[in-house]
CSV table of C-alpha atoms and ligand atoms in Angstrom, one decimal:
chain,number,residue,atom,x,y,z
A,1,MET,CA,24.3,2.9,93.1
A,2,LYS,CA,20.6,3.6,92.4
A,3,SER,CA,21.1,7.0,90.8
A,4,PRO,CA,24.0,5.9,88.5
A,5,THR,CA,21.8,3.0,87.3
A,6,LEU,CA,18.9,5.3,86.8
A,7,PHE,CA,21.2,7.7,85.0
A,8,SER,CA,22.6,5.0,82.7
A,9,THR,CA,19.1,3.6,82.1
A,10,LEU,CA,18.0,7.1,81.1
A,11,LEU,CA,21.0,7.5,78.9
A,12,LEU,CA,20.4,4.1,77.3
A,13,ALA,CA,16.8,5.0,76.7
A,14,LEU,CA,17.8,8.3,75.2
A,15,PHE,CA,20.3,6.6,73.0
A,16,LEU,CA,17.8,4.0,71.9
A,17,SER,CA,15.2,6.6,71.0
A,18,LEU,CA,17.7,8.6,69.1
A,19,PHE,CA,18.8,5.4,67.2
A,20,ALA,CA,15.2,4.5,66.5
A,21,ALA,CA,14.5,8.0,65.2
A,22,CYS,CA,17.5,7.8,62.9
A,23,SER,CA,16.6,4.3,61.6
A,24,ASP,CA,13.0,5.5,61.0
A,25,ASP,CA,14.2,8.3,58.8
A,26,GLY,CA,16.4,5.9,56.9
A,27,SER,CA,13.6,3.5,56.2
A,28,SER,CA,10.8,5.9,55.5
A,29,SER,CA,12.9,8.1,53.3
A,30,PRO,CA,13.5,5.5,50.6
A,31,THR,CA,9.9,4.6,50.7
A,32,GLY,CA,8.9,8.2,50.3
A,33,THR,CA,11.6,8.7,47.7
A,34,GLY,CA,10.6,5.4,46.2
A,35,GLU,CA,7.0,6.5,45.9
A,36,ALA,CA,8.2,9.8,44.4
A,37,ILE,CA,10.4,7.9,42.0
A,38,GLU,CA,7.6,5.4,41.2
A,39,SER,CA,5.2,8.2,40.5
A,40,SER,CA,7.7,10.1,38.4
A,41,VAL,CA,8.5,6.8,36.5
A,42,SER,CA,4.8,6.1,36.0
A,43,GLN,CA,4.3,9.7,34.9
A,44,ASP,CA,7.2,9.3,32.5
A,45,GLY,CA,5.8,5.9,31.7
A,46,LYS,CA,2.5,7.6,31.0
A,47,SER,CA,4.0,10.2,28.8
A,48,SER,CA,6.1,7.6,27.1
A,49,ALA,CA,2.9,5.5,26.9
A,50,THR,CA,1.4,8.3,24.8
A,51,SER,CA,4.5,9.2,22.9
A,52,SER,CA,6.9,6.2,22.9
A,53,PRO,CA,4.5,3.3,22.1
A,54,ALA,CA,2.8,5.6,19.5
A,55,THR,CA,6.2,6.2,18.0
A,56,SER,CA,7.0,2.5,18.1
A,57,LYS,CA,3.6,1.8,16.6
A,58,ASN,CA,4.5,4.1,13.8
A,59,GLU,CA,7.9,2.6,13.5
A,60,THR,CA,6.3,-0.9,13.5
A,61,SER,CA,3.8,0.0,10.9
A,62,SER,CA,6.4,1.7,8.8
A,63,SER,CA,8.8,-1.2,9.3
A,64,SER,CA,6.1,-3.6,8.4
A,65,GLU,CA,5.5,-1.5,5.4
A,66,SER,CA,9.2,-1.5,4.6
A,67,THR,CA,9.2,-5.3,5.2
A,68,VAL,CA,6.7,-5.5,2.3
A,69,SER,CA,8.9,-3.4,0.1
A,70,ASN,CA,12.1,-5.1,1.3
A,71,SER,CA,10.8,-8.5,0.6
A,72,SER,CA,9.7,-7.3,-2.8
A,73,ALA,CA,13.0,-5.6,-3.3
A,74,ASN,CA,14.7,-8.9,-2.3
A,75,SER,CA,12.7,-10.9,-4.7
A,76,SER,CA,13.3,-8.1,-7.2
A,77,SER,CA,17.1,-8.5,-7.0
A,78,ALA,CA,16.6,-12.3,-7.0
A,79,THR,CA,14.7,-12.3,-10.2
A,80,SER,CA,15.5,-9.1,-12.0
A,81,SER,CA,18.2,-9.1,-14.6
A,82,SER,CA,19.2,-5.5,-14.1
A,83,ALA,CA,20.2,-3.7,-11.0
A,84,THR,CA,18.4,-0.6,-12.2
A,85,SER,CA,15.1,-2.3,-12.5
A,86,ALA,CA,15.5,-4.0,-9.2
A,87,SER,CA,15.9,-0.7,-7.4
A,88,LYS,CA,13.1,1.0,-9.3
A,89,SER,CA,10.4,-1.7,-9.3
A,90,ARG,CA,9.2,-4.2,-6.7
A,91,GLY,CA,10.4,-7.5,-8.1
A,92,LYS,CA,9.8,-8.7,-11.5
A,93,THR,CA,7.1,-6.5,-13.0
A,94,LEU,CA,4.4,-6.8,-15.6
A,95,VAL,CA,2.7,-3.8,-17.1
A,96,ALA,CA,-0.6,-5.0,-18.6
A,97,TYR,CA,-2.7,-2.4,-20.4
A,98,PHE,CA,-5.9,-2.1,-22.3
A,99,SER,CA,-6.1,0.9,-24.6
A,100,ARG,CA,-8.8,0.9,-27.2
A,101,THR,CA,-8.2,4.4,-28.6
A,102,GLY,CA,-4.5,4.7,-27.8
A,103,ASN,CA,-4.4,7.2,-24.9
A,104,THR,CA,-3.4,4.8,-22.2
A,105,LYS,CA,-0.9,2.9,-24.3
A,106,PRO,CA,2.0,5.4,-24.2
A,107,LEU,CA,1.7,5.8,-20.4
A,108,ALA,CA,1.9,2.0,-20.0
A,109,GLU,CA,5.0,2.0,-22.2
A,110,TYR,CA,6.6,4.8,-20.1
A,111,ALA,CA,6.0,2.7,-17.0
A,112,ALA,CA,7.3,-0.5,-18.5
A,113,GLU,CA,10.4,1.2,-19.9
A,114,TYR,CA,11.1,2.9,-16.6
A,115,LEU,CA,10.7,-0.3,-14.6
A,116,ASP,CA,12.3,-2.5,-17.1
A,117,ALA,CA,9.1,-4.5,-17.0
A,118,THR,CA,7.4,-6.8,-19.4
A,119,LEU,CA,4.7,-5.0,-21.4
A,120,PHE,CA,1.5,-6.9,-22.2
A,121,GLU,CA,-1.5,-5.6,-24.2
A,122,ILE,CA,-4.9,-6.8,-23.1
A,123,THR,CA,-6.9,-7.2,-26.3
A,124,ALA,CA,-10.5,-8.4,-26.6
A,125,LYS,CA,-11.2,-11.7,-28.4
A,126,ILE,CA,-14.0,-9.9,-30.2
A,127,PRO,CA,-12.3,-6.5,-31.0
A,128,TYR,CA,-14.1,-3.3,-30.1
A,129,THR,CA,-15.2,-1.6,-33.2
A,130,ASP,CA,-15.8,2.2,-33.3
A,131,GLU,CA,-19.5,1.5,-33.0
A,132,ASP,CA,-18.8,-0.7,-30.0
A,133,ILE,CA,-17.3,2.2,-28.2
A,134,ALA,CA,-19.6,5.0,-29.4
A,135,TYR,CA,-20.7,5.7,-25.8
A,136,TYR,CA,-24.2,6.9,-24.9
A,137,THR,CA,-25.6,5.1,-27.9
A,138,ASP,CA,-26.4,1.9,-26.1
A,139,CYS,CA,-23.3,0.5,-27.7
A,140,ARG,CA,-21.5,-2.7,-26.7
A,141,ALA,CA,-19.3,-0.8,-24.2
A,142,ASP,CA,-22.3,1.0,-22.7
A,143,ARG,CA,-24.1,-2.3,-22.2
A,144,GLU,CA,-21.0,-4.1,-20.8
A,145,GLN,CA,-20.4,-1.3,-18.3
A,146,LYS,CA,-24.0,-1.4,-17.1
A,147,ASP,CA,-23.7,-5.2,-16.5
A,148,GLU,CA,-21.6,-6.0,-13.4
A,149,SER,CA,-21.2,-9.6,-14.5
A,150,ALA,CA,-20.0,-8.8,-18.1
A,151,ARG,CA,-16.6,-10.4,-18.7
A,152,PRO,CA,-15.5,-9.8,-22.3
A,153,GLU,CA,-13.1,-12.5,-23.4
A,154,ILE,CA,-9.4,-11.7,-23.8
A,155,ALA,CA,-7.6,-12.8,-26.9
A,156,THR,CA,-4.2,-13.7,-25.5
A,157,ALA,CA,-2.9,-14.9,-22.1
A,158,VAL,CA,0.2,-13.8,-20.1
A,159,GLU,CA,2.7,-16.6,-20.0
A,160,ASN,CA,4.2,-17.5,-16.6
A,161,MET,CA,2.1,-15.1,-14.5
A,162,ASP,CA,3.6,-16.9,-11.5
A,163,GLU,CA,7.0,-15.2,-12.2
A,164,TYR,CA,5.8,-11.7,-11.6
A,165,ASP,CA,5.9,-10.1,-8.2
A,166,THR,CA,4.2,-6.9,-9.2
A,167,VAL,CA,1.5,-6.3,-11.8
A,168,ILE,CA,0.6,-2.8,-13.0
A,169,ILE,CA,-2.7,-2.6,-14.9
A,170,ALA,CA,-3.4,0.4,-17.1
A,171,HIS,CA,-6.8,1.1,-18.5
A,172,PRO,CA,-9.2,3.9,-19.6
A,173,ILE,CA,-12.2,4.9,-17.6
A,174,TRP,CA,-15.4,3.7,-19.2
A,175,HIS,CA,-18.5,5.2,-17.6
A,176,GLY,CA,-16.7,6.0,-14.4
A,177,ILE,CA,-15.0,2.7,-13.9
A,178,ALA,CA,-12.5,0.3,-15.6
A,179,PRO,CA,-13.7,-1.5,-18.7
A,180,ARG,CA,-15.1,-4.9,-17.8
A,181,ILE,CA,-12.3,-6.6,-19.7
A,182,ILE,CA,-10.0,-5.5,-16.8
A,183,SER,CA,-12.2,-7.6,-14.5
A,184,THR,CA,-11.8,-10.5,-16.9
A,185,PHE,CA,-8.0,-10.0,-16.7
A,186,LEU,CA,-8.0,-9.9,-12.9
A,187,GLU,CA,-10.2,-13.1,-12.6
A,188,SER,CA,-8.0,-15.0,-15.1
A,189,TYR,CA,-5.0,-15.4,-12.8
A,190,ASP,CA,-4.1,-16.1,-9.3
A,191,PHE,CA,-2.7,-12.8,-8.0
A,192,SER,CA,-2.5,-13.9,-4.4
A,193,GLY,CA,0.7,-12.5,-2.7
A,194,LYS,CA,1.4,-10.2,-5.6
A,195,THR,CA,1.6,-6.5,-5.5
A,196,LEU,CA,-1.0,-4.9,-7.7
A,197,LEU,CA,-1.4,-1.4,-8.9
A,198,THR,CA,-3.6,0.3,-11.5
A,199,PHE,CA,-3.6,3.5,-13.3
A,200,CYS,CA,-6.1,4.9,-15.8
A,201,THR,CA,-6.7,7.7,-18.2
A,202,SER,CA,-10.0,9.5,-18.7
A,203,ALA,CA,-11.4,12.5,-20.5
A,204,SER,CA,-12.2,14.2,-17.2
A,205,SER,CA,-13.6,11.6,-14.7
A,206,PRO,CA,-11.6,11.1,-11.5
A,207,LEU,CA,-10.5,7.7,-10.3
A,208,GLY,CA,-13.8,7.3,-8.4
A,209,GLN,CA,-14.7,3.8,-7.4
A,210,SER,CA,-12.7,2.3,-10.2
A,211,ALA,CA,-9.7,1.0,-8.2
A,212,LYS,CA,-11.8,-0.1,-5.3
A,213,LEU,CA,-14.0,-2.3,-7.5
A,214,LEU,CA,-11.0,-3.9,-9.0
A,215,GLN,CA,-9.4,-4.5,-5.6
A,216,GLU,CA,-12.5,-6.4,-4.5
A,217,LEU,CA,-11.8,-9.0,-7.2
A,218,THR,CA,-8.4,-9.9,-5.8
A,219,PRO,CA,-8.5,-9.5,-2.0
A,220,ASN,CA,-5.4,-11.6,-1.4
A,221,SER,CA,-3.1,-9.2,-3.1
A,222,THR,CA,-1.3,-6.1,-1.8
A,223,TRP,CA,-2.8,-3.2,-3.6
A,224,LEU,CA,-0.9,0.1,-3.9
A,225,GLU,CA,-2.6,3.4,-4.4
A,226,SER,CA,-4.0,3.8,-7.9
A,227,LYS,CA,-4.1,7.0,-9.9
A,228,ARG,CA,-5.9,8.7,-12.7
A,229,PHE,CA,-3.9,10.5,-15.4
A,230,ALA,CA,-5.0,13.0,-17.9
A,231,ILE,CA,-4.6,12.2,-21.6
A,232,GLY,CA,-1.2,13.1,-22.8
A,233,THR,CA,0.5,12.8,-19.4
A,234,SER,CA,4.3,13.1,-19.7
A,235,ARG,CA,6.9,10.3,-19.2
A,236,GLU,CA,8.4,12.3,-16.3
A,237,GLU,CA,5.1,12.5,-14.5
A,238,ILE,CA,4.6,8.8,-14.8
A,239,GLU,CA,8.1,8.1,-13.6
A,240,GLU,CA,7.7,10.4,-10.7
A,241,TRP,CA,4.5,8.8,-9.7
A,242,LEU,CA,6.0,5.3,-9.9
A,243,GLU,CA,8.8,6.4,-7.6
A,244,ASP,CA,6.3,7.7,-5.1
A,245,VAL,CA,4.0,4.8,-5.2
A,246,LEU,CA,6.5,2.0,-5.3
A,247,HIS,CA,9.0,3.5,-2.8
A,248,PRO,CA,6.9,5.7,-0.5
B,1,FMN,C1,-17.2,3.5,-23.7
B,1,FMN,C2,-16.4,4.7,-23.2
B,1,FMN,C3,-16.8,5.3,-22.0
B,1,FMN,C4,-16.1,6.4,-21.5
B,1,FMN,N1,-16.5,6.9,-20.3
B,1,FMN,C5,-15.8,7.9,-19.8
B,1,FMN,C6,-16.1,8.5,-18.5
B,1,FMN,O1,-17.0,8.0,-17.8
B,1,FMN,N2,-15.4,9.5,-18.1
B,1,FMN,C7,-14.4,10.1,-18.8
B,1,FMN,O2,-13.8,11.0,-18.3
B,1,FMN,N3,-14.0,9.6,-20.0
B,1,FMN,C8,-14.7,8.5,-20.5
B,1,FMN,N4,-14.3,8.0,-21.7
B,1,FMN,C9,-13.1,8.5,-22.3
B,1,FMN,C10,-11.9,7.7,-22.1
B,1,FMN,O3,-11.8,7.4,-20.7
B,1,FMN,C11,-10.6,8.3,-22.5
B,1,FMN,O4,-10.7,8.8,-23.8
B,1,FMN,C12,-9.5,7.4,-22.3
B,1,FMN,O5,-8.3,8.1,-22.3
B,1,FMN,C13,-9.4,6.4,-23.4
B,1,FMN,O6,-8.3,5.5,-23.2
B,1,FMN,P1,-7.7,4.7,-24.4
B,1,FMN,O7,-7.4,5.6,-25.5
B,1,FMN,O8,-6.4,4.1,-23.8
B,1,FMN,O9,-8.7,3.6,-24.7
B,1,FMN,C14,-15.0,6.9,-22.2
B,1,FMN,C15,-14.6,6.3,-23.4
B,1,FMN,C16,-15.4,5.2,-23.9
B,1,FMN,C17,-14.9,4.6,-25.2
């Protein structure tokens, strides 16, 4: 009796230890695998933390950029009378230009025609005579450009500025920057929430600080990238630039 009991006890003990060994494998294996999975996930997570979120950041920024253009495009289709202009411009558009010697004027006209925009000429209340713009003679223009606070009066006002979503301002470069009358124009209206864009012509000077100084006058507007054009720039070049800048 004793030896069969001892035998069965031994058998039971062997069985139990075998079972315990099996169940250990079963529980440790998922933990090990789990750790392996976790680390591979976190490695993946890390790699996606460097690629995926960066991608989505890009996507976010581009989608917020496209939100801007979409909302403008929406308002464009809401207010614009022609489907063509709605697709080319960003909402109802005004092209305002100052052109004392006539170089900037045709470029402003090309832009207005291409965008089916309203064209507005900024003219000085006291017109600039030839003597006034004979630069480097301490002429009126020279003095105004030296004086940051100079604000030459404008002869006429834009009616219903509120209606415009986008305002494009074209001007010459006078002593490296926009003529002070452009500052007068920018300070004459509330451009908050509007899209603003400037372009200029010059004999040779680059855009320089011109656009940056104008942007500081209307911080609550969305400013698109400005550009300097050579005198005699073609219609095609202006249209190409408008496409690039309005629909990047
Ligand atoms: C008062 C004055 C200052 C000027 N300053 C510059 C200048 O700093 N750099 C430049 O390249 N051209 C300068 N120009 C030339 C004009 O920028 C250029 O002729 C421009 O195309 C004129 O545009 P508008 O004919 O539309 O007035 C100046 C012209 C004037 C009248």
